[in-house]
Amino acid sequence: MKTIEKVLIVGGGIGGQSAGIALRQIGIEVEIAEILPKFDVYGVGIIQQANALRALDALGVADEALRRGSPYPKVKMCTATGHQIAEAGTDPIGRFPSHNGISRRVLHDILLERSIELGVKYRLGLTVDSITDKEDGVDIVFSDGTTGSYDLLIGGDGINSKVRNLIFGESKPNYVGLSNWRYAFKRPKDLDTGYIYFGKKSKLGIIPMTEDSCYVFVVSAEGADNPFIKEDQMIPKLQSYMEEYPIPMIQELIDQVVDPKLVNYRPLETLNLPAPWHKGNVIIIGDAAHATIPQLGSGAALAIEDAVVLAEEIKKQDGAQAIFTRFMKRRYDRCKMVVESSEKLGEWELMEFSGQKLPENANIGATMGKTTGMLAQPI
Ligand SMILES: Cc1cc2nc3c(=O)[nH]c(=O)nc-3n(C[C@H](O)[C@H](O)[C@H](O)COP(=O)(O)OP(=O)(O)OC[C@H]3O[C@@H](n4cnc5c(N)ncnc54)[C@H](O)[C@@H]3O)c2cc1C
């Protein structure tokens, strides 16, 4: 049986970089092929729950993420007028708080710094053009014409994964009818934790990123045909959603939405690749295998956990098939539950935003609680 010594990771996002770090920590040679010629991570934030921090700790960066982010307790769930109805999120795990808000750019920098320190080699501005899977490894032709041979290939290239499509055939993400608007602000003085407000036409969240900054997200229904939003509509549309929430801390931010280029607008999509996520010496992780809408703020956490679990299994060095089989056993049900629960929450939000009555059995709190409770369990 061939020992795994050299691995190619395609995609230098949260999952790919985490896998690079996890593998270097066990002495494996790692190259990351990233399609962007230069990383350009947008400046809004990301929610990391306690399970994400636990996984980042296995990569040696949880404390740095807490230091450069903003830890906060469970999220306060409120009506559009600010009346609190519930709390949401995973319970603290050990020394890790329920949540840490952090800028995506800062999280990227933390992962990049750690991976470079450990000796991950980056190849920017290229992708894989062909993958030849052999008994003892993979041969790759890159888009710049160069070639390489590796013991394993990890596809961490996101929801539109080329590796996935080359290995398993084309699969398309599913647009759920909802969109997400995000904008970064100076942190209001009253922002003591994360808040989510449920309106009639949208849902709005305000999340700390540092002591001085925060971001707002709005989930809206822009239409079943996923319309293109022109740049000159970005500010008025986001502002009009924010106007539905007569909370002083939100109202004071409306006039601060000033740069249409900084409004981050994303139609929301899911993808649940059926098991197994591997074939021969190739495995798919992160959004490439299980992209979820952010209704549970957990997609990136799952990608980081994938990386940690995969390295733990590779460390046993008992052959790709045994490693991948155990990886699937530890990952598949957990990721599927997050994707499906998020889809269900999104479906109910869509019904509410279009004025439909929710089904009798629609229990938002129970669905969130069950899934976040599961995420607190060890990986
Ligand atoms: C609106 C929104 C809000 C979210 N909020 C949260 C949150 O609060 N908390 C949370 O945990 N998750 C959140 N998520 C989910 C989270 O962003 C993703 O789950 C996470 O980024 C997945 O990481 P990844 O590395 O698998 O994929 P990606 O982050 O998509 O990274 C893929 C990388 O691969 C590169 N790439 C793409 N194609 C190729 C190719 N052909 N060749 C080489 N490289 C390629 C890309 O440039 C990128 O660097 C949110 C998602 C959305 C859409």
mmCIF file of N, CA and C and ligand atoms in Angstrom, residues 10-16 33-36 39 42 45-48 52 104 126-128 156-163 180 182 215 264 266-268 285-288 291-294 297-303, ligand 1:
data_model
loop_
_atom_site.group_PDB
_atom_site.id
_atom_site.type_symbol
_atom_site.label_atom_id
_atom_site.label_comp_id
_atom_site.label_asym_id
_atom_site.label_seq_id
_atom_site.Cartn_x
_atom_site.Cartn_y
_atom_site.Cartn_z
ATOM 1 N N VAL A 10 -7.013 21.512 -4.853
ATOM 2 C CA VAL A 10 -7.474 22.493 -5.834
ATOM 3 C C VAL A 10 -8.451 23.421 -5.124
ATOM 4 N N GLY A 11 -8.108 24.721 -5.092
ATOM 5 C CA GLY A 11 -8.948 25.705 -4.405
ATOM 6 C C GLY A 11 -8.299 26.163 -3.111
ATOM 7 N N GLY A 12 -8.009 27.449 -3.027
ATOM 8 C CA GLY A 12 -7.375 28.004 -1.824
ATOM 9 C C GLY A 12 -8.349 28.826 -1.012
ATOM 10 N N GLY A 13 -9.589 28.344 -0.884
ATOM 11 C CA GLY A 13 -10.578 29.002 -0.025
ATOM 12 C C GLY A 13 -10.429 28.491 1.407
ATOM 13 N N ILE A 14 -11.478 28.660 2.188
ATOM 14 C CA ILE A 14 -11.407 28.288 3.615
ATOM 15 C C ILE A 14 -11.123 26.791 3.758
ATOM 16 N N GLY A 15 -11.817 25.969 2.962
ATOM 17 C CA GLY A 15 -11.631 24.517 3.056
ATOM 18 C C GLY A 15 -10.268 24.083 2.544
ATOM 19 N N GLY A 16 -9.845 24.613 1.400
ATOM 20 C CA GLY A 16 -8.566 24.212 0.806
ATOM 21 C C GLY A 16 -7.393 24.611 1.692
ATOM 22 N N ALA A 33 -3.515 24.636 -5.736
ATOM 23 C CA ALA A 33 -3.705 25.300 -7.029
ATOM 24 C C ALA A 33 -4.960 26.154 -6.929
ATOM 25 N N GLU A 34 -4.790 27.449 -7.057
ATOM 26 C CA GLU A 34 -5.908 28.395 -6.892
ATOM 27 C C GLU A 34 -6.105 29.161 -8.197
ATOM 28 N N ILE A 35 -7.338 29.220 -8.656
ATOM 29 C CA ILE A 35 -7.599 29.824 -9.965
ATOM 30 C C ILE A 35 -7.361 31.336 -9.991
ATOM 31 N N LEU A 36 -7.569 32.000 -8.859
ATOM 32 C CA LEU A 36 -7.375 33.455 -8.850
ATOM 33 C C LEU A 36 -5.883 33.781 -8.934
ATOM 34 N N PHE A 39 -5.334 36.626 -4.406
ATOM 35 C CA PHE A 39 -6.500 36.497 -3.529
ATOM 36 C C PHE A 39 -7.170 37.860 -3.364
ATOM 37 N N TYR A 42 -13.573 39.416 -0.097
ATOM 38 C CA TYR A 42 -14.385 40.588 0.229
ATOM 39 C C TYR A 42 -14.441 40.812 1.734
ATOM 40 N N GLY A 45 -18.230 40.072 6.930
ATOM 41 C CA GLY A 45 -17.827 39.104 7.936
ATOM 42 C C GLY A 45 -18.403 37.720 7.742
ATOM 43 N N ILE A 46 -18.007 36.868 8.651
ATOM 44 C CA ILE A 46 -18.495 35.488 8.654
ATOM 45 C C ILE A 46 -18.736 35.099 10.105
ATOM 46 N N ILE A 47 -19.773 34.312 10.313
ATOM 47 C CA ILE A 47 -20.107 33.843 11.662
ATOM 48 C C ILE A 47 -19.409 32.510 11.882
ATOM 49 N N GLN A 48 -18.674 32.427 12.984
ATOM 50 C CA GLN A 48 -18.077 31.144 13.336
ATOM 51 C C GLN A 48 -18.659 30.723 14.666
ATOM 52 N N ALA A 52 -16.794 25.663 14.834
ATOM 53 C CA ALA A 52 -15.797 26.164 13.876
ATOM 54 C C ALA A 52 -14.510 26.521 14.617
ATOM 55 N N ARG A 104 -14.079 38.156 6.695
ATOM 56 C CA ARG A 104 -13.622 37.049 5.836
ATOM 57 C C ARG A 104 -12.174 37.258 5.411
ATOM 58 N N LEU A 126 -4.103 29.373 -11.690
ATOM 59 C CA LEU A 126 -4.253 28.200 -12.554
ATOM 60 C C LEU A 126 -5.223 27.191 -11.948
ATOM 61 N N THR A 127 -5.641 26.260 -12.803
ATOM 62 C CA THR A 127 -6.540 25.198 -12.348
ATOM 63 C C THR A 127 -6.089 23.876 -12.966
ATOM 64 N N VAL A 128 -6.895 22.834 -12.737
ATOM 65 C CA VAL A 128 -6.572 21.542 -13.359
ATOM 66 C C VAL A 128 -7.338 21.436 -14.670
ATOM 67 N N GLY A 156 -11.197 21.245 -3.366
ATOM 68 C CA GLY A 156 -11.776 22.210 -2.414
ATOM 69 C C GLY A 156 -12.113 23.479 -3.169
ATOM 70 N N ASP A 157 -12.639 23.303 -4.386
ATOM 71 C CA ASP A 157 -12.800 24.453 -5.278
ATOM 72 C C ASP A 157 -14.237 24.972 -5.344
ATOM 73 N N GLY A 158 -14.947 24.832 -4.224
ATOM 74 C CA GLY A 158 -16.205 25.560 -4.060
ATOM 75 C C GLY A 158 -17.396 24.970 -4.803
ATOM 76 N N ILE A 159 -18.500 25.710 -4.716
ATOM 77 C CA ILE A 159 -19.804 25.195 -5.163
ATOM 78 C C ILE A 159 -19.821 24.830 -6.654
ATOM 79 N N ASN A 160 -19.039 25.540 -7.468
ATOM 80 C CA ASN A 160 -19.004 25.214 -8.907
ATOM 81 C C ASN A 160 -17.774 24.379 -9.248
ATOM 82 N N SER A 161 -17.396 23.515 -8.348
ATOM 83 C CA SER A 161 -16.155 22.734 -8.441
ATOM 84 C C SER A 161 -15.884 22.096 -9.805
ATOM 85 N N LYS A 162 -14.721 22.421 -10.346
ATOM 86 C CA LYS A 162 -14.303 21.785 -11.589
ATOM 87 C C LYS A 162 -13.851 20.344 -11.318
ATOM 88 N N VAL A 163 -13.170 20.145 -10.197
ATOM 89 C CA VAL A 163 -12.714 18.783 -9.860
ATOM 90 C C VAL A 163 -13.928 17.851 -9.767
ATOM 91 N N ASN A 180 -28.837 37.096 -0.544
ATOM 92 C CA ASN A 180 -28.216 37.655 0.658
ATOM 93 C C ASN A 180 -27.479 38.939 0.292
ATOM 94 N N ARG A 182 -24.968 41.959 1.870
ATOM 95 C CA ARG A 182 -24.104 42.209 3.032
ATOM 96 C C ARG A 182 -23.342 43.525 2.854
ATOM 97 N N TYR A 215 -20.970 43.784 10.487
ATOM 98 C CA TYR A 215 -21.600 43.758 9.169
ATOM 99 C C TYR A 215 -23.070 43.446 9.338
ATOM 100 N N ASN A 264 -22.337 43.552 -1.014
ATOM 101 C CA ASN A 264 -22.082 42.196 -1.502
ATOM 102 C C ASN A 264 -23.420 41.480 -1.649
ATOM 103 N N ARG A 266 -25.524 38.190 -3.069
ATOM 104 C CA ARG A 266 -25.333 36.806 -3.516
ATOM 105 C C ARG A 266 -26.662 36.049 -3.538
ATOM 106 N N PRO A 267 -27.109 35.576 -4.708
ATOM 107 C CA PRO A 267 -28.232 34.637 -4.728
ATOM 108 C C PRO A 267 -27.800 33.372 -3.967
ATOM 109 N N LEU A 268 -28.716 32.766 -3.232
ATOM 110 C CA LEU A 268 -28.326 31.637 -2.376
ATOM 111 C C LEU A 268 -28.581 30.289 -3.058
ATOM 112 N N ILE A 285 -14.146 18.096 -0.876
ATOM 113 C CA ILE A 285 -14.513 18.595 0.459
ATOM 114 C C ILE A 285 -15.158 19.989 0.357
ATOM 115 N N GLY A 286 -15.696 20.453 1.486
ATOM 116 C CA GLY A 286 -16.243 21.818 1.564
ATOM 117 C C GLY A 286 -17.442 21.996 0.644
ATOM 118 N N ASP A 287 -17.623 23.248 0.184
ATOM 119 C CA ASP A 287 -18.780 23.563 -0.663
ATOM 120 C C ASP A 287 -18.822 22.726 -1.935
ATOM 121 N N ALA A 288 -17.692 22.255 -2.391
ATOM 122 C CA ALA A 288 -17.674 21.428 -3.602
ATOM 123 C C ALA A 288 -18.515 20.171 -3.394
ATOM 124 N N ALA A 291 -22.564 22.301 -0.372
ATOM 125 C CA ALA A 291 -22.752 23.749 -0.206
ATOM 126 C C ALA A 291 -24.114 24.002 0.428
ATOM 127 N N THR A 292 -24.099 24.808 1.482
ATOM 128 C CA THR A 292 -25.343 25.098 2.189
ATOM 129 C C THR A 292 -25.646 26.593 2.121
ATOM 130 N N ILE A 293 -26.915 26.959 2.181
ATOM 131 C CA ILE A 293 -27.240 28.373 2.340
ATOM 132 C C ILE A 293 -26.928 28.755 3.796
ATOM 133 N N PRO A 294 -26.697 30.058 4.074
ATOM 134 C CA PRO A 294 -26.139 30.406 5.388
ATOM 135 C C PRO A 294 -27.153 30.513 6.528
ATOM 136 N N GLY A 297 -25.417 29.506 9.434
ATOM 137 C CA GLY A 297 -24.056 30.065 9.559
ATOM 138 C C GLY A 297 -22.998 28.997 9.759
ATOM 139 N N SER A 298 -23.018 27.957 8.925
ATOM 140 C CA SER A 298 -22.157 26.810 9.221
ATOM 141 C C SER A 298 -21.404 26.234 8.033
ATOM 142 N N GLY A 299 -21.536 26.804 6.834
ATOM 143 C CA GLY A 299 -20.881 26.212 5.658
ATOM 144 C C GLY A 299 -19.370 26.173 5.791
ATOM 145 N N ALA A 300 -18.792 27.286 6.218
ATOM 146 C CA ALA A 300 -17.334 27.335 6.345
ATOM 147 C C ALA A 300 -16.870 26.428 7.482
ATOM 148 N N ALA A 301 -17.684 26.374 8.556
ATOM 149 C CA ALA A 301 -17.335 25.492 9.675
ATOM 150 C C ALA A 301 -17.234 24.050 9.190
ATOM 151 N N LEU A 302 -18.172 23.655 8.336
ATOM 152 C CA LEU A 302 -18.134 22.277 7.814
ATOM 153 C C LEU A 302 -16.882 22.048 6.966
ATOM 154 N N ALA A 303 -16.507 23.063 6.169
ATOM 155 C CA ALA A 303 -15.318 22.914 5.319
ATOM 156 C C ALA A 303 -14.062 22.747 6.187
HETATM 157 C C1 LIG B 1 -24.040 34.805 1.677
HETATM 158 C C2 LIG B 1 -23.253 33.746 2.394
HETATM 159 C C3 LIG B 1 -23.009 33.865 3.755
HETATM 160 C C4 LIG B 1 -22.318 32.864 4.440
HETATM 161 N N1 LIG B 1 -22.095 32.997 5.772
HETATM 162 C C5 LIG B 1 -21.466 32.010 6.448
HETATM 163 C C6 LIG B 1 -21.249 32.120 7.842
HETATM 164 O O1 LIG B 1 -21.600 33.121 8.453
HETATM 165 N N2 LIG B 1 -20.607 31.087 8.476
HETATM 166 C C7 LIG B 1 -20.163 29.970 7.811
HETATM 167 O O2 LIG B 1 -19.601 29.055 8.440
HETATM 168 N N3 LIG B 1 -20.369 29.855 6.481
HETATM 169 C C8 LIG B 1 -20.985 30.835 5.784
HETATM 170 N N4 LIG B 1 -21.173 30.736 4.436
HETATM 171 C C9 LIG B 1 -20.658 29.558 3.737
HETATM 172 C C10 LIG B 1 -19.180 29.672 3.455
HETATM 173 O O3 LIG B 1 -18.855 30.894 2.820
HETATM 174 C C11 LIG B 1 -18.741 28.513 2.572
HETATM 175 O O4 LIG B 1 -19.286 27.310 3.061
HETATM 176 C C12 LIG B 1 -17.228 28.399 2.545
HETATM 177 O O5 LIG B 1 -16.671 29.551 1.938
HETATM 178 C C13 LIG B 1 -16.817 27.156 1.773
HETATM 179 O O6 LIG B 1 -15.430 27.103 1.676
HETATM 180 P P1 LIG B 1 -14.754 26.319 0.468
HETATM 181 O O7 LIG B 1 -13.292 26.482 0.668
HETATM 182 O O8 LIG B 1 -15.325 24.958 0.372
HETATM 183 O O9 LIG B 1 -15.227 27.075 -0.853
HETATM 184 P P2 LIG B 1 -14.912 28.554 -1.309
HETATM 185 O O10 LIG B 1 -14.865 29.476 -0.154
HETATM 186 O O11 LIG B 1 -15.875 28.851 -2.412
HETATM 187 O O12 LIG B 1 -13.436 28.481 -1.911
HETATM 188 C C14 LIG B 1 -13.170 27.873 -3.138
HETATM 189 C C15 LIG B 1 -11.819 28.360 -3.640
HETATM 190 O O13 LIG B 1 -11.523 27.646 -4.844
HETATM 191 C C16 LIG B 1 -11.160 28.558 -5.867
HETATM 192 N N5 LIG B 1 -11.553 27.956 -7.135
HETATM 193 C C17 LIG B 1 -12.786 27.935 -7.694
HETATM 194 N N6 LIG B 1 -12.754 27.241 -8.847
HETATM 195 C C18 LIG B 1 -11.464 26.818 -9.005
HETATM 196 C C19 LIG B 1 -10.821 26.048 -9.987
HETATM 197 N N7 LIG B 1 -11.466 25.562 -11.067
HETATM 198 N N8 LIG B 1 -9.493 25.788 -9.844
HETATM 199 C C20 LIG B 1 -8.809 26.264 -8.772
HETATM 200 N N9 LIG B 1 -9.384 26.998 -7.802
HETATM 201 C C21 LIG B 1 -10.702 27.266 -7.913
HETATM 202 C C22 LIG B 1 -11.906 29.841 -5.519
HETATM 203 O O14 LIG B 1 -11.302 30.971 -6.123
HETATM 204 C C23 LIG B 1 -11.802 29.832 -3.994
HETATM 205 O O15 LIG B 1 -10.587 30.399 -3.558
HETATM 206 C C24 LIG B 1 -21.862 31.724 3.741
HETATM 207 C C25 LIG B 1 -22.106 31.597 2.372
HETATM 208 C C26 LIG B 1 -22.808 32.593 1.700
HETATM 209 C C27 LIG B 1 -23.079 32.436 0.227
#
